[in-house]
mmCIF file of C-alpha atoms in Angstrom:
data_model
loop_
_atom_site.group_PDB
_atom_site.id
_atom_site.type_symbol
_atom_site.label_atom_id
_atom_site.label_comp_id
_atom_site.label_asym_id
_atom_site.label_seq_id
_atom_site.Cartn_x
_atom_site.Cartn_y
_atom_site.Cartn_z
ATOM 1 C CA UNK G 1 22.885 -21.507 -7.920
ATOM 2 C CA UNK G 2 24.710 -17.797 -7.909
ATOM 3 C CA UNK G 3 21.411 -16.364 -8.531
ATOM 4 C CA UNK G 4 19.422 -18.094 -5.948
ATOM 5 C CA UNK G 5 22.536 -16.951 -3.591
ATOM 6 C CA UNK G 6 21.783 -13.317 -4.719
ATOM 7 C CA UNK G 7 18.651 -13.167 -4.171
ATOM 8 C CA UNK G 8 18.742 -14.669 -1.103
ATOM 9 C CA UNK G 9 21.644 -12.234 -0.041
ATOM 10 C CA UNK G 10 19.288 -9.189 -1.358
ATOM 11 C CA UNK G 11 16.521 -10.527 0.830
ATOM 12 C CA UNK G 12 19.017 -10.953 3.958
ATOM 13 C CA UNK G 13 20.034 -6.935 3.252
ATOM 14 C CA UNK G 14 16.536 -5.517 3.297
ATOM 15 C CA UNK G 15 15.120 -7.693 5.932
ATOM 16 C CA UNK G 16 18.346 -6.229 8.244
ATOM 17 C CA UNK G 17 17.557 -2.948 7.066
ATOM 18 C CA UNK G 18 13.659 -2.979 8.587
ATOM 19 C CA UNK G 19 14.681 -4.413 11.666
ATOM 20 C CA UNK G 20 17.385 -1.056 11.923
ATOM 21 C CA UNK G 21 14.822 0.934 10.910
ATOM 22 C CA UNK G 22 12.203 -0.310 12.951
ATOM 23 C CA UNK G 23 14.650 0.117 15.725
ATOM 24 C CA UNK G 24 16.169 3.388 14.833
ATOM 25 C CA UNK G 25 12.563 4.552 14.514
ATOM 26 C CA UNK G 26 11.078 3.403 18.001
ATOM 27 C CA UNK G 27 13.768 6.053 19.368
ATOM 28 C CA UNK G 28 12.358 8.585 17.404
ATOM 29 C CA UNK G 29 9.525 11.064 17.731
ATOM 30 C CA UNK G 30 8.367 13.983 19.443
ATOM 31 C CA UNK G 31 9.543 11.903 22.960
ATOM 32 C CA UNK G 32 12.881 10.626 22.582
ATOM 33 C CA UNK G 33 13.506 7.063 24.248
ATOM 34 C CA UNK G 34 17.093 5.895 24.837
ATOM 35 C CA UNK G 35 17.748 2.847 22.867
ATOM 36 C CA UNK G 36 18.798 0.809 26.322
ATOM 37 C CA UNK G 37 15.256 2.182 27.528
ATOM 38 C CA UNK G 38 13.456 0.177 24.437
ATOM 39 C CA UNK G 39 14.836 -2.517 25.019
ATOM 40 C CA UNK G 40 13.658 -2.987 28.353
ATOM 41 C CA UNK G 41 10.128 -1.343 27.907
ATOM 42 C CA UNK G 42 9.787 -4.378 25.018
ATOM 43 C CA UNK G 43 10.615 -6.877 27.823
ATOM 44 C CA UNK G 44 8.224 -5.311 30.277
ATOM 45 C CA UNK G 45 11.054 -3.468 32.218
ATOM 46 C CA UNK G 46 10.244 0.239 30.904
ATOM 47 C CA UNK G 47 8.473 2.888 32.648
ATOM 48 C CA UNK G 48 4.548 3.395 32.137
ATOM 49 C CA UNK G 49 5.116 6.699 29.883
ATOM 50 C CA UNK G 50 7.440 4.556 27.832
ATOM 51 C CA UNK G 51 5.037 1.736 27.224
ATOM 52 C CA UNK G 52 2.846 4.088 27.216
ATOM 53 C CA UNK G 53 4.248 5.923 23.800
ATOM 54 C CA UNK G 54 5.861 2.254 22.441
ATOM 55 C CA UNK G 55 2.523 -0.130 22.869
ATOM 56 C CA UNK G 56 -0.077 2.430 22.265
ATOM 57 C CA UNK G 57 1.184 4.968 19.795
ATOM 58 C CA UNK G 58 4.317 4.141 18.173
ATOM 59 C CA UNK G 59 4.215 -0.027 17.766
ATOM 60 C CA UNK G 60 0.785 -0.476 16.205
ATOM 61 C CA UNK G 61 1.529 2.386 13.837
ATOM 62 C CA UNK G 62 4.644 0.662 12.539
ATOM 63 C CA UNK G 63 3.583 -2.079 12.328
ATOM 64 C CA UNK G 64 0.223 -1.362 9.957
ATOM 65 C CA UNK G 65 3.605 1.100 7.961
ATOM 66 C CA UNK G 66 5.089 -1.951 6.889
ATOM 67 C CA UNK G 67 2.106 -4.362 6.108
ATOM 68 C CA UNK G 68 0.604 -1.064 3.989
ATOM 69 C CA UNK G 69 3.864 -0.990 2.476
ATOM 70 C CA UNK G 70 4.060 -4.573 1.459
ATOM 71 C CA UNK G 71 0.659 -4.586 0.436
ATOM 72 C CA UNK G 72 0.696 -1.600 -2.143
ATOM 73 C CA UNK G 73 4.016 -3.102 -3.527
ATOM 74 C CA UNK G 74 2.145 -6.443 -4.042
ATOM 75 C CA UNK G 75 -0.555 -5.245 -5.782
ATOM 76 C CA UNK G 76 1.467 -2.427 -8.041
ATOM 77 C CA UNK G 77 3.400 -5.911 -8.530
ATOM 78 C CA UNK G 78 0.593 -7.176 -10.041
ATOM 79 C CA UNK G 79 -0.936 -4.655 -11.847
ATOM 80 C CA UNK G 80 2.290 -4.099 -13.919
ATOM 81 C CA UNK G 81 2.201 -7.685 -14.978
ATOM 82 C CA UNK G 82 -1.221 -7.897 -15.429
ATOM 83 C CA UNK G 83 -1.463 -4.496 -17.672
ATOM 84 C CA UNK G 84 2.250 -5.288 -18.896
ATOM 85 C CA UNK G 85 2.740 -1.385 -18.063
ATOM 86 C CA UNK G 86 5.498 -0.458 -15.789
ATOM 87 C CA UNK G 87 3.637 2.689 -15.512
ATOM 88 C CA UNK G 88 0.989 1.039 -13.367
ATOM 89 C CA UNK G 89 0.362 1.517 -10.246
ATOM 90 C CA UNK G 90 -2.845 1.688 -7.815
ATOM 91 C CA UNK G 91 -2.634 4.966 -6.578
ATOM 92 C CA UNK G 92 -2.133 6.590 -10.086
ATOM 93 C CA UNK G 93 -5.002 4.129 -11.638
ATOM 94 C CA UNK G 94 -7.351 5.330 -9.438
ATOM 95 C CA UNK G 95 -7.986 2.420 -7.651
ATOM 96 C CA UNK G 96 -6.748 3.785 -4.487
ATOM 97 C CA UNK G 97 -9.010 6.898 -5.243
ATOM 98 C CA UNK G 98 -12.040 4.665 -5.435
ATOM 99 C CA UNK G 99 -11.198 2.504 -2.647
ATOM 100 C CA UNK G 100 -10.991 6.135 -0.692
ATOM 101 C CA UNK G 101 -14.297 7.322 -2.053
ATOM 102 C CA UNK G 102 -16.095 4.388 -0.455
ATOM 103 C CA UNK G 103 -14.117 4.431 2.641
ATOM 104 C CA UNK G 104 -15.034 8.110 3.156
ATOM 105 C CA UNK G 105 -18.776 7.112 2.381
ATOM 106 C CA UNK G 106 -18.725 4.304 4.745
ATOM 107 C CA UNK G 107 -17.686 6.475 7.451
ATOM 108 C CA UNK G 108 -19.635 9.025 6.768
ATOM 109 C CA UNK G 109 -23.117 7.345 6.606
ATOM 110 C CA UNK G 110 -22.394 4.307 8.742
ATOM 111 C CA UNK G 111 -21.129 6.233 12.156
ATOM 112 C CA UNK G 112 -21.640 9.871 10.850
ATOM 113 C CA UNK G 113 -17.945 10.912 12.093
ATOM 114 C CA UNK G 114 -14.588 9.600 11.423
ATOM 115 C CA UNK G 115 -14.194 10.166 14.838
ATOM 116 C CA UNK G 116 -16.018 7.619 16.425
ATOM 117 C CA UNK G 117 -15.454 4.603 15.070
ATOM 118 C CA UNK G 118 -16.437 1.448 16.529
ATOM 119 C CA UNK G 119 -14.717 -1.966 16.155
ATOM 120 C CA UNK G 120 -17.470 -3.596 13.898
ATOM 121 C CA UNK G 121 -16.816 -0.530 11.617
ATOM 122 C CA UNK G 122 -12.918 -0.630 11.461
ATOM 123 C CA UNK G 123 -13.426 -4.310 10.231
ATOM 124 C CA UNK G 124 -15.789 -3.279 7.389
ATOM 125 C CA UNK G 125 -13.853 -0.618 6.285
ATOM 126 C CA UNK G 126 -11.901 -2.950 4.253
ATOM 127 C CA UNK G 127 -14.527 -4.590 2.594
ATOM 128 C CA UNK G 128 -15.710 -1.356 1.829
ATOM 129 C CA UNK G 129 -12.898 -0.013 -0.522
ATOM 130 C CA UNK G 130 -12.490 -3.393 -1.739
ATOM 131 C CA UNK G 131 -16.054 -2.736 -3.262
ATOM 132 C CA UNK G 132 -15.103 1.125 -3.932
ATOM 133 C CA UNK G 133 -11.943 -0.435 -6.053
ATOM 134 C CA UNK G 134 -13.440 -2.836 -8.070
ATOM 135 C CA UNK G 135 -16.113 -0.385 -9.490
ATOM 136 C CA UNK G 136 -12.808 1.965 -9.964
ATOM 137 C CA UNK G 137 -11.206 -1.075 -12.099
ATOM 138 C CA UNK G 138 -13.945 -1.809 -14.036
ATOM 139 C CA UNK G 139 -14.523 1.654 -14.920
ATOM 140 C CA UNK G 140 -11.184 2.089 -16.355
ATOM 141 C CA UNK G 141 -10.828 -1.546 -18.049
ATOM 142 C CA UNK G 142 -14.439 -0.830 -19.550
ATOM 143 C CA UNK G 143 -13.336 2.898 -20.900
ATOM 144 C CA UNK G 144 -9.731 1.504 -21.923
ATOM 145 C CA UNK G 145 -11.216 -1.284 -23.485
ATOM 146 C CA UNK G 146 -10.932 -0.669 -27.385
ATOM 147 C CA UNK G 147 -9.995 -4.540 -29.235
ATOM 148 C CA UNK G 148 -7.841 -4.381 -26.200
ATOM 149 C CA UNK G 149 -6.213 -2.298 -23.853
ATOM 150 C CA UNK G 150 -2.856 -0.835 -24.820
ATOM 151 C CA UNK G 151 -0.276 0.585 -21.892
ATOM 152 C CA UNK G 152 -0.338 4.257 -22.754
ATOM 153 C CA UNK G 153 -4.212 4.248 -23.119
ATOM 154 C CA UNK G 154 -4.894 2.572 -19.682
ATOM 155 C CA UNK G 155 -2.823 5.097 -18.059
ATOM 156 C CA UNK G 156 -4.311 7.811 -19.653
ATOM 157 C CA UNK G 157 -7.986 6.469 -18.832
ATOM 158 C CA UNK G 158 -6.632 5.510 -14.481
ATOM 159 C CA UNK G 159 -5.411 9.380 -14.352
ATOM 160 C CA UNK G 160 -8.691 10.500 -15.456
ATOM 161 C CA UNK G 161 -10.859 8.453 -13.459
ATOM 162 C CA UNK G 162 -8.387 9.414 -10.610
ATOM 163 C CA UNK G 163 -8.996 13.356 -11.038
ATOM 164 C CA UNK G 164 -12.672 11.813 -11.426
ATOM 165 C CA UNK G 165 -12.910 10.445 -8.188
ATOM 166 C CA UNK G 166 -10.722 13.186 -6.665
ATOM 167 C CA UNK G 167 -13.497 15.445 -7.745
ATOM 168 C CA UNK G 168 -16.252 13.607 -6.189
ATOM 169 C CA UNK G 169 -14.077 13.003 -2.927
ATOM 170 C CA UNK G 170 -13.424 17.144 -2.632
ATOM 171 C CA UNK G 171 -17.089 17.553 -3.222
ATOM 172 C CA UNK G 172 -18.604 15.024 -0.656
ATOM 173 C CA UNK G 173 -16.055 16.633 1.628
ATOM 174 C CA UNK G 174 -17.548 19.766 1.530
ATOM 175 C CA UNK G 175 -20.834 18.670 2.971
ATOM 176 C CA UNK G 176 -18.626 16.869 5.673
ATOM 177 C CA UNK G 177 -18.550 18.418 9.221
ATOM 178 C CA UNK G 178 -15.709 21.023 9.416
ATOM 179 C CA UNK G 179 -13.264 18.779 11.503
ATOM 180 C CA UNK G 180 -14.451 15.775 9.853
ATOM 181 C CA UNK G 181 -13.365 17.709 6.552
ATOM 182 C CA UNK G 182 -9.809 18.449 7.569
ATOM 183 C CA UNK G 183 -8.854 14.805 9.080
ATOM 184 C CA UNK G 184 -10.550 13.228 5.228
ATOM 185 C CA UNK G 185 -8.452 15.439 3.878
ATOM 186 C CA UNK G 186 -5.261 14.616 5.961
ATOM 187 C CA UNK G 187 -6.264 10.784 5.842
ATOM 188 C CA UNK G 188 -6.859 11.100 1.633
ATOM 189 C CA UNK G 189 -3.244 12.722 1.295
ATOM 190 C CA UNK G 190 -1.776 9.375 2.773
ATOM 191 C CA UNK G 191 -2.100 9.056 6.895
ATOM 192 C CA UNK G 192 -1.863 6.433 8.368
ATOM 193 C CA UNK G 193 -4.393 7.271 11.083
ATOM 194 C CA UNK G 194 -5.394 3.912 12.823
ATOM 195 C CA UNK G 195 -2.742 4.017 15.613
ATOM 196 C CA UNK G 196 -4.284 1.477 17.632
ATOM 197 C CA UNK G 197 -4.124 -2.443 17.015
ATOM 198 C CA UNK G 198 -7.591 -2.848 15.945
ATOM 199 C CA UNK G 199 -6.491 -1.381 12.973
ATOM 200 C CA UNK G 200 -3.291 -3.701 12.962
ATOM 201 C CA UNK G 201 -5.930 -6.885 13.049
ATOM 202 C CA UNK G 202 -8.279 -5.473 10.767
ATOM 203 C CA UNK G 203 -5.903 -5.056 7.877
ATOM 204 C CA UNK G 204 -3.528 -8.765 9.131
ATOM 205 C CA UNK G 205 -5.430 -10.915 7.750
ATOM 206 C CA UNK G 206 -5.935 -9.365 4.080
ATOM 207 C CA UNK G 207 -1.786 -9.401 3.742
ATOM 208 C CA UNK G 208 -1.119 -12.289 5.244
ATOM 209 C CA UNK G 209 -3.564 -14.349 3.206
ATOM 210 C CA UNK G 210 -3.998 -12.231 0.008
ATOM 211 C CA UNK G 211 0.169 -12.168 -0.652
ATOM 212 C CA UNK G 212 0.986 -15.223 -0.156
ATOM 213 C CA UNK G 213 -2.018 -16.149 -2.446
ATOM 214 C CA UNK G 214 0.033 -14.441 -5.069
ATOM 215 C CA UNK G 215 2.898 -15.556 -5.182
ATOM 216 C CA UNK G 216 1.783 -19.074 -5.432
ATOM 217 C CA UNK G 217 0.331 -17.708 -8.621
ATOM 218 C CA UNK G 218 3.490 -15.825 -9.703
ATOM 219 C CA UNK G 219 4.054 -18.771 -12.879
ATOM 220 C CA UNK G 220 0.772 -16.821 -14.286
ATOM 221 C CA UNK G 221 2.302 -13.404 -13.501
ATOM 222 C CA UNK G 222 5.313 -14.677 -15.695
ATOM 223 C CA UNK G 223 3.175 -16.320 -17.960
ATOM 224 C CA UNK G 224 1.211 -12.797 -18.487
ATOM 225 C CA UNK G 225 4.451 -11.188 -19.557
ATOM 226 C CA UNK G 226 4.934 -13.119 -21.991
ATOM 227 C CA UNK G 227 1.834 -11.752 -23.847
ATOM 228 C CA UNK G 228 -1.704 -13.404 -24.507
ATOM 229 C CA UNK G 229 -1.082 -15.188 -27.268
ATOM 230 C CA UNK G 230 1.570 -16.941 -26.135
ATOM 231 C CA UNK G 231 0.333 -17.103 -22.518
ATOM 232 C CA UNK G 232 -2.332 -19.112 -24.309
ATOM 233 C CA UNK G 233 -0.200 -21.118 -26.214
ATOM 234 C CA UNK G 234 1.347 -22.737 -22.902
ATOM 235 C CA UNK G 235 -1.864 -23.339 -22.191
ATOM 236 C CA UNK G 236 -3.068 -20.574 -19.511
ATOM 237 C CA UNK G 237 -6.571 -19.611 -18.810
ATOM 238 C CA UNK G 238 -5.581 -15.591 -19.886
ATOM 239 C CA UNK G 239 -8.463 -14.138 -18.931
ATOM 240 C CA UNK G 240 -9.662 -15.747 -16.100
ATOM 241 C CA UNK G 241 -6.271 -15.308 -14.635
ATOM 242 C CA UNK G 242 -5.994 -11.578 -15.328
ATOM 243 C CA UNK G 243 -9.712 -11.386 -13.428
ATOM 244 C CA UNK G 244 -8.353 -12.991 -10.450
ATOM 245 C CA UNK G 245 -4.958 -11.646 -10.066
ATOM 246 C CA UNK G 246 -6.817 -8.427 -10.851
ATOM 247 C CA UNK G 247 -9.188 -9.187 -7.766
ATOM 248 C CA UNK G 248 -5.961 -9.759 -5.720
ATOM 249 C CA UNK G 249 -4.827 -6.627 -6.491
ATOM 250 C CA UNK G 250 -7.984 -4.747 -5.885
ATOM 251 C CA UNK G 251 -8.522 -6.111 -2.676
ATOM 252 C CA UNK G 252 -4.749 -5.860 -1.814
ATOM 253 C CA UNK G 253 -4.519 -1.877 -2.439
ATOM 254 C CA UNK G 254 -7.976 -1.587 -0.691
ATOM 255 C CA UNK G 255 -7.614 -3.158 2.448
ATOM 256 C CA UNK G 256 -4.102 -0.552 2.636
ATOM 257 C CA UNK G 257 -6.431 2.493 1.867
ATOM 258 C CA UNK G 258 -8.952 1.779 4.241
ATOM 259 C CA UNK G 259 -6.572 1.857 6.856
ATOM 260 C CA UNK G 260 -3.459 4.007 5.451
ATOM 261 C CA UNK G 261 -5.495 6.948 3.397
ATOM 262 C CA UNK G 262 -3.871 7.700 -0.624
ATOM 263 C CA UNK G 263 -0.403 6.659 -1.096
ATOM 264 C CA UNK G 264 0.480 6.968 -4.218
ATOM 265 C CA UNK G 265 3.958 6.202 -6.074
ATOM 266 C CA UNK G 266 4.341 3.242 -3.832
ATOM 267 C CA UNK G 267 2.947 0.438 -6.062
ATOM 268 C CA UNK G 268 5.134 1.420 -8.423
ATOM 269 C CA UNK G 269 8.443 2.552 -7.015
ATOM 270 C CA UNK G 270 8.955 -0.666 -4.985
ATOM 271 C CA UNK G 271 8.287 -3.495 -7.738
ATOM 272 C CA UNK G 272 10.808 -1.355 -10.063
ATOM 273 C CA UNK G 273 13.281 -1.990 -7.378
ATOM 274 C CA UNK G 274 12.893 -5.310 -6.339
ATOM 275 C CA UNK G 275 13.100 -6.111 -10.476
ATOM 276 C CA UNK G 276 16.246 -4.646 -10.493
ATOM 277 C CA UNK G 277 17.729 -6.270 -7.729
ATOM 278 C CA UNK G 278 16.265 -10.016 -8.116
ATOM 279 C CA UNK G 279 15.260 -9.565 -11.746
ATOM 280 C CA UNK G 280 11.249 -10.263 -13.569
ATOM 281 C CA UNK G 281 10.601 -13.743 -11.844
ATOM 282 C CA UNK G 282 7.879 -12.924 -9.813
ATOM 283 C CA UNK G 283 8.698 -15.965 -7.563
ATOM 284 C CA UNK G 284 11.497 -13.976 -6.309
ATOM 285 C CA UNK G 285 10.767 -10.512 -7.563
ATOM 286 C CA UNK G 286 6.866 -10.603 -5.252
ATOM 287 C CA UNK G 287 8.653 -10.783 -2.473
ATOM 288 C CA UNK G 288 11.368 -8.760 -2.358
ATOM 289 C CA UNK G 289 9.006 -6.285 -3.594
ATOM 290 C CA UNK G 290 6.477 -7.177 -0.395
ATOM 291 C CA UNK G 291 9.934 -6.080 1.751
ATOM 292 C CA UNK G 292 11.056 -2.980 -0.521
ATOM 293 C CA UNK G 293 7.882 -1.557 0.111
ATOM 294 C CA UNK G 294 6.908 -2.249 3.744
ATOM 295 C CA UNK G 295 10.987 -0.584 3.824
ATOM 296 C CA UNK G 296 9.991 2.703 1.989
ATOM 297 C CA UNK G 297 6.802 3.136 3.671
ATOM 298 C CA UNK G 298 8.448 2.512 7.545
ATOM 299 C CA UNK G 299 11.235 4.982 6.146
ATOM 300 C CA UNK G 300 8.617 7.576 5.043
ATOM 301 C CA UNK G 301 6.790 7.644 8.079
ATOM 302 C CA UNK G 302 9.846 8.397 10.283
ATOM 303 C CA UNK G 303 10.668 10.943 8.163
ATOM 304 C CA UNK G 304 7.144 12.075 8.292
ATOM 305 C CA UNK G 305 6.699 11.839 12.030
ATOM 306 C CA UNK G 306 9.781 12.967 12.811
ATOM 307 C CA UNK G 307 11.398 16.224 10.359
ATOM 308 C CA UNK G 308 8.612 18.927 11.387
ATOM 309 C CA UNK G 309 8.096 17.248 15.007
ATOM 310 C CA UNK G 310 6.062 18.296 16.445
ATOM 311 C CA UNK G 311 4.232 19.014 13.622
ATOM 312 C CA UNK G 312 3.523 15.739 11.288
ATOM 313 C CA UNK G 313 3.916 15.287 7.650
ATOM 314 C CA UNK G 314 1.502 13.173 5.626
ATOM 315 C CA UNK G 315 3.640 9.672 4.769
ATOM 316 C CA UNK G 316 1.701 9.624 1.707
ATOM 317 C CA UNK G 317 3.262 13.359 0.575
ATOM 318 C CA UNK G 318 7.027 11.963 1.856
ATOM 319 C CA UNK G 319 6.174 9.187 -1.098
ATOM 320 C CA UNK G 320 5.329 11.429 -3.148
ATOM 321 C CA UNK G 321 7.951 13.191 -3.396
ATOM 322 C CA UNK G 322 10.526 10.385 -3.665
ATOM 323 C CA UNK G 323 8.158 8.517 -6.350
ATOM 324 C CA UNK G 324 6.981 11.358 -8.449
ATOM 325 C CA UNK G 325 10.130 11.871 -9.820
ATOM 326 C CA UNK G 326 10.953 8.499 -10.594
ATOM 327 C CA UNK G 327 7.366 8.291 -12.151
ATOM 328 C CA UNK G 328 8.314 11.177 -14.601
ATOM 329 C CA UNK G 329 12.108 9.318 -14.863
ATOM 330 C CA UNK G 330 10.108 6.539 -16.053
ATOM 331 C CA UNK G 331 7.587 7.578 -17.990
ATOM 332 C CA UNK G 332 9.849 9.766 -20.231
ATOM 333 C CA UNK G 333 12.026 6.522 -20.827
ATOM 334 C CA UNK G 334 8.837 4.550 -22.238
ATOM 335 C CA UNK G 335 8.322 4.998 -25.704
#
């Protein structure tokens, strides 16, 4: 009973902290709004400029911030279970690298510029690094893959596929248009670029159906850390379970890319958190870890939008620099 009060009282904190932030944030930018002048622009009382800048620019961005942000936690959720690594994460894997390979091939031979996108295209995007993902996961299962696949060797194996794929990404790039070049570039570093709500409903459905999904299968993440043999013992399907939740996460992290570019650190920051807070049941722990992350990424992005204004920082590189270290803090505690 005091636990289930905890963790309802840790969800209750972050929740109030996006909604401040979300707030706090809709003030904020390169054209200040008063906080009395939100308000009424959100109940159709604001000036056209203001709705303008709210409905059009700063809304739909926000809004794909914090289901990118839930999504990547989700799936770096996952993959730590699944690998039974707290060193995983999409982004470092190179799942998110594949995912932005095929994104950046889509656009490039379906509409020939990332600047002209049409709606049909912004819907297959998704699909697209889905596809670009799984290759990227089987590639590094099927290298890792030695009578198993041990923590230490899978990371090893993700980083190289990731400086793999980063490779073939810089080199495609160079036969890219020079403007097309620099936004790939800007996008790849962790942008979120779609700032319209086409890109809000193109990337909805994936989170809302795809994390829910997951945590009704959260007794087989739990099951998984127990190990395979005795996963087995209570009777699980291992594999086939590690294939699907592996799916889930796949299609989680590439639905974010396709929309919100290479952010890295993010799958693995925010499930570290939300274990420490609620603790390993993924009932609770998936998420709290859904709401840590869609919290660090909204946070990121104001910092991004707003420290260099008018000038913008990548929200990917903000992450970056608040996950790196912690990557490094954890890596050198793992034996």
């Amino acid at each position: 009973m005091q636990s289930n009060r905890k963790i309802t009282v840790a969800i209750a904190i972050i929740v109030a902290m996006i909604f401040f932030t979300f707030f706090a944030s809709l003030n904020m930018g390169y054209i200040r709004i008063a906080p009395i002048d939100v308000i009424q622009t959100l109940f159709g009382f604001g000036t056209e400029k203001d709705e303008l800048v709210l409905f059009d620019f700063r809304l739909p961005r926000m809004v794909i911030a914090l289901l990118i942000g839930a999504g990547l936690a989700v799936s770096g959720a996952i993959l730590q279970a699944v690998s039974q690594n707290g060193l995983a994460d999409p982004g470092i894997l190179g799942i998110n690298a594949g995912a932005g390979l095929a994104v950046v091939l889509f656009i490039y031979f379906y509409q020939g510029s990332s600047t002209s996108l049409g709606l049909d295209s912004i819907f297959l995007m998704p699909l697209a690094a889905l596809l670009g993902g799984i290759f990227a996961a089987f590639l590094i299962y099927t290298i890792a893959w030695k009578k198993g696949v041990t923590p230490i060797r899978l990371i090893l194996v993700g980083i190289g596929v990731n400086a793999a794929f980063g490779a073939a990404l810089i080199i495609f790039q160079l036969r890219m248009d020079p403007r097309d070049f620099m936004q790939a570039t800007i996008w790849l570093s962790g942008s979120i670029w779609g700032t319209n709500w086409k890109f809000v409903l193109a990337v909805l459905p994936w989170i809302f159906i795809l994390i829910p999904y997951t945590i009704y299968k959260a007794r087989y993440l739990n099951i998984l850390n127990l190990g395979d043999q005795i996963a087995t013992g209570l009777g699980a399907a291992v594999e086939r379970e590690r294939r699907l939740l592996l799916v889930l996460s796949v299609a989680l992290a590439g639905s974010c890319v396709a929309v919100g570019g290479g952010i890295a650190f993010l799958g693995l920051v925010a499930p570290h958190l939300a274990r420490r807070i609620v603790g390993p049941k993924h009932q609770a722990m998936l998420p709290t870890s859904a709401l840590m992350g869609a919290l660090l990424l909204l946070i990121a992005d104001t910092i991004g939008r707003n420290l260099l204004a008018p000038s913008e920082i990548p929200v990917g590189i903000v992450v970056s620099a608040i996950g790196a270290p912690y990557f490094i803090y954890l890596l050198m505690k793992t034996n």
